[in-house]
Coordinates of C-alpha atoms in Angstrom, one line a residue:
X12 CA -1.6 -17.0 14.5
X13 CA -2.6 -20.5 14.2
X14 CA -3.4 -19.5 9.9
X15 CA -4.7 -23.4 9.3
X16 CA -7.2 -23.6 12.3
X17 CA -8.6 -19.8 10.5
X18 CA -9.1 -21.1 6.9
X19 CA -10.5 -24.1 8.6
X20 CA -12.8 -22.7 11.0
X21 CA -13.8 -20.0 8.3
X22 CA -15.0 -23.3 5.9
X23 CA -16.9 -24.7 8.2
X24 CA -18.5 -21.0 9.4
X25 CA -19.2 -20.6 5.4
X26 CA -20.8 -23.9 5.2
X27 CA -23.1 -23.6 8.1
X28 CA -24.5 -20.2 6.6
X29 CA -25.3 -22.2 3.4
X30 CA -28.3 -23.8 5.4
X31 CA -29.7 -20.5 7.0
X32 CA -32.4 -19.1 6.1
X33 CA -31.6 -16.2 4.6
X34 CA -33.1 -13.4 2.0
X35 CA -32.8 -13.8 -2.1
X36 CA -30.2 -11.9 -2.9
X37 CA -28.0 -12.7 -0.3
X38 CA -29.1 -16.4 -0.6
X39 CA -25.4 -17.4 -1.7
X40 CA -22.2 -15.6 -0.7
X41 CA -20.1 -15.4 -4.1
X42 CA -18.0 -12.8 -2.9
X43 CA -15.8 -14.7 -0.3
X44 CA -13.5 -11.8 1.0
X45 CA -11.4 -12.9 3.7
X46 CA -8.9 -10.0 3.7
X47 CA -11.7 -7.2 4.0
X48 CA -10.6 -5.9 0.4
X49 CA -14.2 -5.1 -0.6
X50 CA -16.3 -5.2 2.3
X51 CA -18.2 -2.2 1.5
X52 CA -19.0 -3.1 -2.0
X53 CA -19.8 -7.0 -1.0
X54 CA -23.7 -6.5 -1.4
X55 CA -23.8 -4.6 -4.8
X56 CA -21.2 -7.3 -6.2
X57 CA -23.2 -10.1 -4.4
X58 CA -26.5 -9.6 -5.9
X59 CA -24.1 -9.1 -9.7
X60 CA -22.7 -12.4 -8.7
X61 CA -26.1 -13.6 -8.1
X62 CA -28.1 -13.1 -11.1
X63 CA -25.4 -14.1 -13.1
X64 CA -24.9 -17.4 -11.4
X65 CA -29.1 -18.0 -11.6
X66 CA -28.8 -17.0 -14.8
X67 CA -26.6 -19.8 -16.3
X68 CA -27.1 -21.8 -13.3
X69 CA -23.5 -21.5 -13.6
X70 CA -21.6 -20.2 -9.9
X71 CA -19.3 -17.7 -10.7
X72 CA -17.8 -16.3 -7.4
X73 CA -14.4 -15.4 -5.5
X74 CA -12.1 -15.8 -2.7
X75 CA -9.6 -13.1 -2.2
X76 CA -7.6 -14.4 1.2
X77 CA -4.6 -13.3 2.9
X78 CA -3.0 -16.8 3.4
X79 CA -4.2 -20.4 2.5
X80 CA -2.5 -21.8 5.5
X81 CA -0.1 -23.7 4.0
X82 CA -2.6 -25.9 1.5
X83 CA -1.5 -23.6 -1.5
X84 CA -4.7 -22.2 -3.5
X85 CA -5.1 -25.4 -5.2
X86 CA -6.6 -27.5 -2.6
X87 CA -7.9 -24.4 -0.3
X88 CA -10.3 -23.1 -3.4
X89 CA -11.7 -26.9 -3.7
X90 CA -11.6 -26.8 -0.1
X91 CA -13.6 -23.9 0.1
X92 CA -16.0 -23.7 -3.0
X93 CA -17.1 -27.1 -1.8
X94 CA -18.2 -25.9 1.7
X95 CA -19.9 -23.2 0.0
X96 CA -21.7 -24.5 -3.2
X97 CA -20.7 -28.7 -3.1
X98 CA -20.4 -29.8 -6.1
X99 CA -22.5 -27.8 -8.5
X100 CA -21.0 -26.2 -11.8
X101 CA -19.2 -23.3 -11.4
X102 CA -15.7 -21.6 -11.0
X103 CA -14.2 -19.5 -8.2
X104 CA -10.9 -17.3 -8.7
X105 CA -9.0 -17.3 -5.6
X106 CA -5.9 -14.9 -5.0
X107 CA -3.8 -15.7 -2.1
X108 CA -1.0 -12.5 -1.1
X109 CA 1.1 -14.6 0.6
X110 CA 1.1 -17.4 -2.2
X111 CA 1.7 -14.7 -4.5
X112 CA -0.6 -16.4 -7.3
X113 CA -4.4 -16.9 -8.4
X114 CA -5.8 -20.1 -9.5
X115 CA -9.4 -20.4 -10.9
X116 CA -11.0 -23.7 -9.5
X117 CA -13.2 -25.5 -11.9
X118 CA -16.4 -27.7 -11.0
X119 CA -18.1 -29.7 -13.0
X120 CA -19.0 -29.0 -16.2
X121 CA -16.9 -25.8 -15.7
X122 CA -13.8 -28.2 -16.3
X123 CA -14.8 -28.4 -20.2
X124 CA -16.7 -25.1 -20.4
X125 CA -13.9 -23.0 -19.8
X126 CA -10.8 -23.0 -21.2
X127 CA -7.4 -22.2 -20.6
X128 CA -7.9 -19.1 -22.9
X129 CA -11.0 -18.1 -20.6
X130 CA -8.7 -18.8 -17.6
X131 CA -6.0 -16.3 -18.6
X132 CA -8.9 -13.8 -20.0
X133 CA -10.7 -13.7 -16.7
X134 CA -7.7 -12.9 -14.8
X135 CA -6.1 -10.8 -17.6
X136 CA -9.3 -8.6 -16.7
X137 CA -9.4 -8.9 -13.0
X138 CA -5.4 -7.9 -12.4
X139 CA -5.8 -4.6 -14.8
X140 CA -7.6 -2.8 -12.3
X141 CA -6.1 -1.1 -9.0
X142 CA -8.8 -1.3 -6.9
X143 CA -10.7 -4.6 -5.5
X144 CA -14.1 -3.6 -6.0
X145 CA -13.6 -3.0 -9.7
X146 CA -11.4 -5.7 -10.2
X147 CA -14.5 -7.8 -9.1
X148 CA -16.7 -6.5 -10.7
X149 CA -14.7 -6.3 -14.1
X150 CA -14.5 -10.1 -13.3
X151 CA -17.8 -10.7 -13.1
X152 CA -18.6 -8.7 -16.3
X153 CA -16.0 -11.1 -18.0
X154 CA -17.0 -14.4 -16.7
X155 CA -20.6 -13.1 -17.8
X156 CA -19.3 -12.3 -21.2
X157 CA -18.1 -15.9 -21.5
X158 CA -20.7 -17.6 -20.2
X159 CA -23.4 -15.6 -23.1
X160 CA -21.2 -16.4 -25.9
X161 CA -20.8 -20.2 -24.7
X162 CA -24.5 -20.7 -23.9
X163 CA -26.1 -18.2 -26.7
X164 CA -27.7 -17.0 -23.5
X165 CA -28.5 -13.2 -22.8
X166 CA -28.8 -12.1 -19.1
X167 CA -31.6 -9.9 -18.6
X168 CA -29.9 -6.4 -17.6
X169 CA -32.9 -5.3 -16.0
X170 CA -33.1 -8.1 -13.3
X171 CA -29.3 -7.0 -12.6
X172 CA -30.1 -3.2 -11.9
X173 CA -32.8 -4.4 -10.0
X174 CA -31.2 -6.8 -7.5
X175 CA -28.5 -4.5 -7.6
X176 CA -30.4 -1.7 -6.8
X177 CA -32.0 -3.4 -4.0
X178 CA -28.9 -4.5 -2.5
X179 CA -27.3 -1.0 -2.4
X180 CA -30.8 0.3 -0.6
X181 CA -30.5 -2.5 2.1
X182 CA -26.6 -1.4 2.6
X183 CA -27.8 2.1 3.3
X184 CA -30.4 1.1 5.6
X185 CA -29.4 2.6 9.2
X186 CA -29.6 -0.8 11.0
X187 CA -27.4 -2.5 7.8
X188 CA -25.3 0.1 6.5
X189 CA -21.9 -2.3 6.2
X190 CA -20.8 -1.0 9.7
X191 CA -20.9 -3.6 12.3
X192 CA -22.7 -1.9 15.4
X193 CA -20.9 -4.2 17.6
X194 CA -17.0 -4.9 17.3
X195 CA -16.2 -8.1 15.1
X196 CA -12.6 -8.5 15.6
X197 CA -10.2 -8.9 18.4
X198 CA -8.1 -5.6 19.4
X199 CA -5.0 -7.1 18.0
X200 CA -5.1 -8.7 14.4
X201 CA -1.4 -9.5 13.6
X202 CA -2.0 -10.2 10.0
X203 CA 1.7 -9.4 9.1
X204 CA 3.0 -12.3 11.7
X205 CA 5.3 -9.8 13.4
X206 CA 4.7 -11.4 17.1
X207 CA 5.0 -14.6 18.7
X208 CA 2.1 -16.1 20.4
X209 CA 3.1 -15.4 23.9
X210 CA 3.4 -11.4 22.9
X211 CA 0.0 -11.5 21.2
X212 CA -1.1 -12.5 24.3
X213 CA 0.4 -10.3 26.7
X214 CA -0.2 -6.9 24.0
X215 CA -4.0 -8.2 23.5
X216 CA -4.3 -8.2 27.2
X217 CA -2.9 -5.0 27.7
X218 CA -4.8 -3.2 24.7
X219 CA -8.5 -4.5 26.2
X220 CA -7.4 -3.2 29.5
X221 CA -6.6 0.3 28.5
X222 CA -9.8 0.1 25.7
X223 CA -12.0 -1.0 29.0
X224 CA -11.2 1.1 31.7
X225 CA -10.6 3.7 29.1
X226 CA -14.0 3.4 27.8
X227 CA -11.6 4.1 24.3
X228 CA -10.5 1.4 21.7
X229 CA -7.4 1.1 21.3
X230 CA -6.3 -1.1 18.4
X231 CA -3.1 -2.4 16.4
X232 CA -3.3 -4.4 13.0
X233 CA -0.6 -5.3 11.2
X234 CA -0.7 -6.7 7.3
X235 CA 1.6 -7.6 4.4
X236 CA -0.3 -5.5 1.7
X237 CA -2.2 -2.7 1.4
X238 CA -4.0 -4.4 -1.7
X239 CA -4.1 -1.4 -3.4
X240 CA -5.3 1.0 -0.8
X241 CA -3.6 3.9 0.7
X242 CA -2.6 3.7 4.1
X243 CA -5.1 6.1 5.7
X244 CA -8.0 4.3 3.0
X245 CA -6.6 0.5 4.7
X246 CA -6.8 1.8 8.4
X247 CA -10.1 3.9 8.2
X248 CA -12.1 0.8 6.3
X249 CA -10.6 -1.4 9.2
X250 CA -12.0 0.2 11.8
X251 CA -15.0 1.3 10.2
X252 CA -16.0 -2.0 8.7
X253 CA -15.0 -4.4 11.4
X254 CA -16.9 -2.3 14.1
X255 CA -14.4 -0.7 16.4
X256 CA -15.1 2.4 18.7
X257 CA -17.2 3.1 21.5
X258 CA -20.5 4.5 21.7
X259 CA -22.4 6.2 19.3
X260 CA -19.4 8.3 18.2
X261 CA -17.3 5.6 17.9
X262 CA -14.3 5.9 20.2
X263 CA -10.9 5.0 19.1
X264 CA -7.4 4.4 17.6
X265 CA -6.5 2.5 15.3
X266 CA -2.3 1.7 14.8
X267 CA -2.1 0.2 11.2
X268 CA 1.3 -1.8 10.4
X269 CA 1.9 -2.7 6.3
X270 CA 4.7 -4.8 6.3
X271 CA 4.6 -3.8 2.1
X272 CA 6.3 -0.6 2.0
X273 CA 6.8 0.0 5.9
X274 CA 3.8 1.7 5.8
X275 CA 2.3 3.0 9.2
X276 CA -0.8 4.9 10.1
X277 CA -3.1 5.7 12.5
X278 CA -6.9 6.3 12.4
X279 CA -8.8 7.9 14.9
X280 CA -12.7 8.0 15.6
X281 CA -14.9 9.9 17.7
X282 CA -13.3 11.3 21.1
X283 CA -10.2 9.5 19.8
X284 CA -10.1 12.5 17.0
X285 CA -10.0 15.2 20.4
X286 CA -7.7 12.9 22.6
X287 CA -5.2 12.3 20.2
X288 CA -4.2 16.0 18.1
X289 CA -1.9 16.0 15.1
X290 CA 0.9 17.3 17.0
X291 CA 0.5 14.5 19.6
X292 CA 0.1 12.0 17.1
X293 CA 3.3 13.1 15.2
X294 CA 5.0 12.7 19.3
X295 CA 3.7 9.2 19.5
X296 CA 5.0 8.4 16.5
X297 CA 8.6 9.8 17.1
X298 CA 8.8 7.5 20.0
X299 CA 7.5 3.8 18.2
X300 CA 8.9 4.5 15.1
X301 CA 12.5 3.8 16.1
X302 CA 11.3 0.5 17.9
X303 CA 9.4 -0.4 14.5
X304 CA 12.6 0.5 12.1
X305 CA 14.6 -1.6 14.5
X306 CA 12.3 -4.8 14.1
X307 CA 11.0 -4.5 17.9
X308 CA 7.4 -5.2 17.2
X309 CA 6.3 -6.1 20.8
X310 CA 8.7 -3.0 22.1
X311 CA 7.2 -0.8 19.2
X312 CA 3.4 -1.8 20.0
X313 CA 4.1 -1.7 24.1
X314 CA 5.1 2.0 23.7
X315 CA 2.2 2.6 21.3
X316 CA -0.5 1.5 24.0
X317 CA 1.0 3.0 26.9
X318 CA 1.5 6.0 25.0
X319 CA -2.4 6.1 24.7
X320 CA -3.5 5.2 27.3
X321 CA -1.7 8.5 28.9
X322 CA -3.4 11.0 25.9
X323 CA -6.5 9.4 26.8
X324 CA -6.2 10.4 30.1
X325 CA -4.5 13.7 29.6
X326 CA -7.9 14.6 27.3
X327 CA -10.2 14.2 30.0
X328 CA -8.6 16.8 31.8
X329 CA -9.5 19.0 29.7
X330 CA -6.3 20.0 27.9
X331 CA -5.6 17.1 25.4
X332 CA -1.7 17.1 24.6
X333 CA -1.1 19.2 21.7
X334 CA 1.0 22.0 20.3
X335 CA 2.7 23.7 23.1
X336 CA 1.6 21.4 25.3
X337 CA 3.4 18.1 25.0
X338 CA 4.5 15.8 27.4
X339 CA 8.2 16.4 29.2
X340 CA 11.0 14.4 29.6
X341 CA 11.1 13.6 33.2
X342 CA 14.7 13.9 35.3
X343 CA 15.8 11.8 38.0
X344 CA 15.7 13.7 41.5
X345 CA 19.8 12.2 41.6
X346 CA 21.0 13.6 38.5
X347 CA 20.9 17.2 39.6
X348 CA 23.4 17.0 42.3
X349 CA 25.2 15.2 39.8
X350 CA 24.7 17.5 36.6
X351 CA 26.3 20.4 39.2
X352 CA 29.1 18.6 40.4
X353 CA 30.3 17.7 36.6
X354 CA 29.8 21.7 35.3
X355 CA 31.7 22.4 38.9
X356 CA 34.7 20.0 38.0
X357 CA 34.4 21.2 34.3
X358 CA 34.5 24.9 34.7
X359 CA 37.8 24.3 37.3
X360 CA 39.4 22.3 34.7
X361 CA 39.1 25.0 32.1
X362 CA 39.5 27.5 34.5
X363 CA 42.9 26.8 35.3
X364 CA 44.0 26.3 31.4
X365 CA 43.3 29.7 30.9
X366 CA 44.8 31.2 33.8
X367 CA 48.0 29.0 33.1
X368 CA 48.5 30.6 29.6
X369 CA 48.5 33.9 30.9
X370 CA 51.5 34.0 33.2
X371 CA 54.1 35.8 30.8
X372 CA 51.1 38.6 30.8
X373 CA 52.6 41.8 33.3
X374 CA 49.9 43.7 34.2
X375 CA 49.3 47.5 33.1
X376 CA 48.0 49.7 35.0
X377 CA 47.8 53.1 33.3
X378 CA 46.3 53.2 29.2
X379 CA 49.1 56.1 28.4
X380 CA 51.7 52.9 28.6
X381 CA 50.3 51.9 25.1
X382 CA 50.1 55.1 23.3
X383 CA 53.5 56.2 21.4
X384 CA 53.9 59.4 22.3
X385 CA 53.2 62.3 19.2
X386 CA 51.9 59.8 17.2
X387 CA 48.0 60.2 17.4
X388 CA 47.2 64.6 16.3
X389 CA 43.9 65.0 15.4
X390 CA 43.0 68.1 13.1
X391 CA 39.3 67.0 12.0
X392 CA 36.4 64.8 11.9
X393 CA 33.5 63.5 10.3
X394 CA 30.7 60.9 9.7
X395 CA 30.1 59.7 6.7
X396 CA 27.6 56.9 6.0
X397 CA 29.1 53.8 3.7
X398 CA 26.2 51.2 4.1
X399 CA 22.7 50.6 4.9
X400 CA 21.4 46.9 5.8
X401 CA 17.4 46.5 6.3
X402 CA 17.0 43.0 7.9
X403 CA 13.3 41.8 6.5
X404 CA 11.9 39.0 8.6
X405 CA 8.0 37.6 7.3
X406 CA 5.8 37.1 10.6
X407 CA 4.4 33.8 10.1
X408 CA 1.2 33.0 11.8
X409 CA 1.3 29.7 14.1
X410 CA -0.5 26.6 13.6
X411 CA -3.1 26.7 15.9
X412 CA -3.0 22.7 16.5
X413 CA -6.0 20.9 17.2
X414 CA -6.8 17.8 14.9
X415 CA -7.4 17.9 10.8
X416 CA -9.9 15.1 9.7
X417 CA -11.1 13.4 6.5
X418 CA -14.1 11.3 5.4
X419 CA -13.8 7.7 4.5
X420 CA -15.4 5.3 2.2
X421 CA -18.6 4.8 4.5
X422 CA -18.9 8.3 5.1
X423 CA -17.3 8.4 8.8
X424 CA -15.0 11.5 10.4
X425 CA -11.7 10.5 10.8
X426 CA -8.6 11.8 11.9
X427 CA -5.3 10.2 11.3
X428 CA -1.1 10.7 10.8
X429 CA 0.9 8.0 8.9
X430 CA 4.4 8.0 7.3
X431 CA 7.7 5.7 6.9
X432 CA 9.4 3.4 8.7

């Protein structure tokens, strides 16, 4: 991916929405979040971000980004807060994963206002917690804190529980409820730069074609951090937030890559939940996972797709691939003949072995030849019983199959498998 053209293309998008006309809380965007780390919780921490920032006339906001395309976090926060909010006072705390390193951007009479102290106290208090959302919020609350004792003054809670309030009614509004009623991202977001261009192409190409005719998204993302999210938590939000699935239901898979801990997982939506069972999810995976421990992304991905695009179509026969009824190894018509003709050759081979060992053997024909005669006189006989084994075995009841599910953070049905590789 072409990482500079993004963060440049993403400036200019953010500067443009800086002259629509939009409502008053979401009049600014303080809470830049280019990595999708807290796109559920954006409004609630917007409107925070907000009233603080109107308060002190001070701009107190954030960019949490996956790369800074090579301009370090430096020059891409100055690049950035300026497209956003020119040249007014106010700070912005960038983190960049694959910088590895924050940097607070001062503007204006930020540069005096805050010190180094404040620096290192405002990220001291945004790195404690594990999750994004209260990370940014427990950095808001700080830069708040600062900003009372530095201009004597006090923020009027009430206005905050307000605007906050009325943000978090407007994200649970059916028509603006955080998911995306139309999808937002291409089919293939290769976050964790594990393909060349050329094999974006040709696996983007081949996942809208199956996702089309399929009627069935069929997605694979791939990321260097999980930032602080399970797996299954990373994957469902994905999906959810960024508008995947067809249909009301939502309709779809989701392969999730984290390049972190070699992390994998995949997230299914509506009919995607019937079409693709636990035990056929656990079949898929035995055949990509190799490919993925190997390093063959493209291979891994290619067998992914193709792989889906057959459960897809298995399910709307009526009999989705599940336990017990899993797809077979196909044989070559050629290899039977074959496969006869090597147990023929084999069985001769050790036939004659055997048969050559045995040529000092003479033959008897009559049982009294081994019995010495007088020497077997029987005068009585008994039974008598010397040991009793009772062989226990516990009946265990088979696992009917089907598909277990789970809710995620915006209240969709998912179903999923993930693991190692």
């Amino acid at each position: 991916m072409k990482k500079r053209i993004v963060s440049i293309f993403l400036t200019v998008l953010l500067a443009l929405l800086m002259v629509l006309p939009v409502s008053a809380v979401d009049s600014m965007l303080y809470i830049i979040d280019q990595r999708g780390c807290v796109t559920g919780f954006i409004p609630e921490l917007n409107a925070k971000a907000s009233v603080i920032s109107d308060t002190y006339g001070f701009t107190v906001s954030i960019l949490l980004t996956e790369s800074t395309g090579g301009q370090g976090t430096v020059a891409y926060s100055e690049q950035i807060y300026q497209g956003c909010f020119g040249e007014a006072d106010g700070i912005m705390l960038i983190e960049s994963t694959e910088d590895q390193e924050w940097y607070l951007y001062k503007s204006g009479s930020a540069v005096d206002l805050i010190t180094v102290e404040d620096e290192d106290a405002l990220w001291a208090e945004y790195d404690y917690y594990g999750y994004y959302d209260e990370a940014v919020d427990a950095y808001l609350d700080k830069a708040q804190e600062i900003l009372e004792v530095k201009t004597g003054i006090v923020m009027d809670k009430a206005a905050l529980e307000a605007a906050q309030a009325e943000a978090q009614a407007e994200a649970e509004e059916p028509e603006a409820g955080g998911i995306p009623t139309e999808r937002l991202q291409s089919r293939l977001v290769d976050n964790g730069d594990l393909l060349t261009d050329s094999e974006e192409e040709e696996l983007l190409a081949m996942l809208d074609e199956i996702s089309e005719r399929q009627q069935c998204d069929v997605v694979v993302v791939t990321t260097d951090s999980l930032q602080g999210r399970t797996a299954m938590e990373y994957a469902d939000d994905f999906y959810d937030y960024n508008g995947y699935g067809f249909g009301e239901n939502r309709d779809g898979i989701l392969l999730l890559i984290s390049m972190e801990e070699r992390d994998w997982h995949m997230s299914t939506c509506g009919y995607g939940i019937t079409a693709f069972t636990d035990a056929g999810m656990d079949y898929m995976a035995d055949k990509f996972t190799p490919l993925l421990s190997d390093g063959f992304y493209s291979e891994a991905f290619t067998k992914y797709a193709t792989l889906c695009d057959e459960f897809i179509t298995q399910a709307k026969s009526g009999e989705p691939y599940d336990k017990g009824n899993l797809p077979k190894g196909t044989i070559s018509p050629v290899m039977i003949p074959i496969s006869v003709l090597i147990g023929i050759v084999i069985a001769f081979i050790l036939g004659t072995k055997k048969k050559a060992s045995l040529k000092s053997v003479v033959r008897k024909t009559n049982a009294r030849d081994y019995a010495v005669p007088g020497s077997m006189i029987l005068t009585a006989n008994w039974d008598r019983l010397v040991n009793k084994t009772v062989t226990q075995r516990k009946i265990v009841k088979e696992d009917s199959g089907g598909s277990s599910t789970h809710t995620s953070s915006s209240g969709t049905t998912h179903g999923g498998s993930g693991g190692k590789f």
